[in-house]
Amino acid sequence: MENQREATVLRDTQVQIDLGRMAQNLREIRNLVGDQVAIMAVIKANGYGHGAVGIAPTLLENGADYLAVATLTEAMELRHAYPKAPLFILGHTPDRLLSYVVENQITQTIFTLEQAQILSELAASKGVTVRVHIKVDTGFHRLGRIPSPEFRDEICQMFGLPNLEVEGIFSHLALAGKAEDEAQYQTFCQFIKELEAAGCTFRYRHIADSIATVDYPQYHMNMVRPGAILYGMRGFTEGVLPIKQVMTFRTAISQLHQIPAGQGVSYDYLWKAEKDSLIATLPFGYADGYPRNLRDLGYVIINGIKAPIVGVICMDQCLADVTHIPGVCCGMEAIIYGDGHDGSMTIEEASKLAGTNKNDIIARITARPPRVYFGGEAQS
Ligand SMILES: *Cc1c(COP(=O)(O)O)cnc(C)c1O
């Protein structure tokens, strides 16, 4: 851990990841769902910006039964790093790419007999078995098929394919409201009942994302798919889960400028100094994933004091007013997103100011800022 912390990080703008907190968040989820419910840890979109490869070992060592991503490309990155990890693709993989799924022993989401047949044939040619989970559309209308006698019959035929293991069945809630969610859940359960009556049984049945995992314990079935709560993002409203934000986004001042009253800064001079001001240059910008629309709204914390971002946020740099910060100097740390204990902007606050949601704020942090892991075992 210390070695990783002290290894040379080639940039001051860094995403720091507290793996101890992530492990604790996962243990809280385990505590909530109990031992009989499997946990599929969702680490799509580069682990919601935390670095999927960097966080995977911590999740597996602390009780995750599966690692889920959205795409084949994401699964391949993880497979390359972890030859034995249980990997799951939540999204659709086109027919022409299914051989990668088979070769890399990835569990694939499917919803047609055609894809099941292709997968089984590919697996047969390689002398292996491929695992799939069936996606059921219970109202979201995003991926999967609506329950029907035809769909049921196709699924039952999948069970007869020699090199295919139908390991699970799942659906996804729209979270449109309690009544709507219950209707989706009932539709799902009814379809599973029909399938079971036809002799098709599933090792895993799942519908709950983070919010449902906390707010609807009655929907845990025997697997849950938490994403946001692993990272300490609270979206739930009814249940309780003592989780903590895992990420800190930080940088350091690269330059200071004395700006006389009346002069503008950054593109188009959209901010002008009302009085003689001290302006700090900060080496992060929208190409790091910072929302460009936080101009005149965003701030960083320097020495515990708020420094408002002024002027247009550039691709790689932005400016902050530090006139009121005593002893401010080059190289001083500036917290971009923190857990709030030091007055820092939390992910939650950033999402509100930027007019979006928390997952968007963290998932949009690009690959450019180095991820620095501490507080646990990880590969960076
Ligand atoms: C992203 C995703 C999840 C996790 O969502 P959170 O709200 O972050 O918990 C679960 N299931 C599916 C199908 C997803 O696409």
Tab-separated table of N, CA and C and ligand atoms in Angstrom, residues 42 44 48 90 135 142 170-172 208-211 225-229 359, ligand 1:
chain	number	residue	atom	x	y	z
A	42	VAL	N	-21.096	-4.293	-9.868
A	42	VAL	CA	-21.136	-3.672	-11.196
A	42	VAL	C	-19.982	-2.665	-11.319
A	44	LYS	N	-18.873	-1.501	-14.530
A	44	LYS	CA	-18.867	-0.964	-15.898
A	44	LYS	C	-18.323	0.472	-15.891
A	48	TYR	N	-17.119	2.941	-12.736
A	48	TYR	CA	-17.716	4.241	-12.437
A	48	TYR	C	-16.598	5.263	-12.198
A	90	LEU	N	-23.441	-7.260	-19.013
A	90	LEU	CA	-24.852	-6.885	-18.827
A	90	LEU	C	-25.521	-6.516	-20.144
A	135	LYS	N	-32.175	-12.213	-20.317
A	135	LYS	CA	-32.700	-10.887	-19.940
A	135	LYS	C	-34.178	-10.783	-20.299
A	142	ARG	N	-35.637	-1.612	-22.484
A	142	ARG	CA	-34.291	-1.246	-22.899
A	142	ARG	C	-33.596	-2.461	-23.509
A	170	PHE	N	-32.669	-12.573	-15.477
A	170	PHE	CA	-32.728	-11.294	-14.771
A	170	PHE	C	-33.538	-10.254	-15.514
A	171	SER	N	-33.876	-9.202	-14.752
A	171	SER	CA	-34.597	-8.076	-15.306
A	171	SER	C	-34.082	-6.812	-14.624
A	172	HIS	N	-34.590	-5.671	-15.033
A	172	HIS	CA	-34.099	-4.403	-14.479
A	172	HIS	C	-35.278	-3.482	-14.225
A	208	ALA	N	-32.463	-6.553	-8.683
A	208	ALA	CA	-32.177	-5.368	-7.862
A	208	ALA	C	-30.843	-4.703	-8.188
A	209	ASP	N	-30.884	-3.413	-8.549
A	209	ASP	CA	-29.679	-2.576	-8.641
A	209	ASP	C	-29.425	-1.984	-7.248
A	210	SER	N	-28.612	-0.932	-7.170
A	210	SER	CA	-28.275	-0.366	-5.845
A	210	SER	C	-29.498	0.090	-5.074
A	211	ILE	N	-30.318	0.904	-5.738
A	211	ILE	CA	-31.456	1.495	-5.029
A	211	ILE	C	-32.410	0.396	-4.567
A	225	ARG	N	-27.393	-6.711	-7.884
A	225	ARG	CA	-26.418	-6.113	-8.806
A	225	ARG	C	-26.105	-4.666	-8.406
A	226	PRO	N	-25.432	-4.459	-7.281
A	226	PRO	CA	-25.138	-3.087	-6.869
A	226	PRO	C	-23.992	-2.480	-7.664
A	227	GLY	N	-24.156	-1.221	-8.058
A	227	GLY	CA	-23.076	-0.434	-8.641
A	227	GLY	C	-22.808	0.756	-7.727
A	228	ALA	N	-23.640	1.783	-7.870
A	228	ALA	CA	-23.439	3.066	-7.178
A	228	ALA	C	-23.052	2.936	-5.699
A	229	ILE	N	-23.724	2.054	-4.965
A	229	ILE	CA	-23.459	1.996	-3.518
A	229	ILE	C	-22.064	1.441	-3.200
A	359	ASN	N	-23.851	9.180	-10.740
A	359	ASN	CA	-23.132	8.219	-11.578
A	359	ASN	C	-22.494	8.900	-12.788
B	1	LIG	C1	-25.639	-0.273	-14.263
B	1	LIG	C2	-26.510	-1.406	-13.943
B	1	LIG	C3	-26.666	-1.828	-12.615
B	1	LIG	C4	-26.071	-1.081	-11.442
B	1	LIG	O1	-26.761	0.124	-11.292
B	1	LIG	P1	-26.588	1.058	-9.986
B	1	LIG	O2	-27.748	1.968	-10.039
B	1	LIG	O3	-25.293	1.784	-10.159
B	1	LIG	O4	-26.571	0.162	-8.831
B	1	LIG	C5	-27.408	-2.966	-12.379
B	1	LIG	N1	-27.996	-3.646	-13.398
B	1	LIG	C6	-27.874	-3.258	-14.689
B	1	LIG	C7	-28.549	-4.043	-15.762
B	1	LIG	C8	-27.145	-2.125	-15.005
B	1	LIG	O5	-27.049	-1.728	-16.289
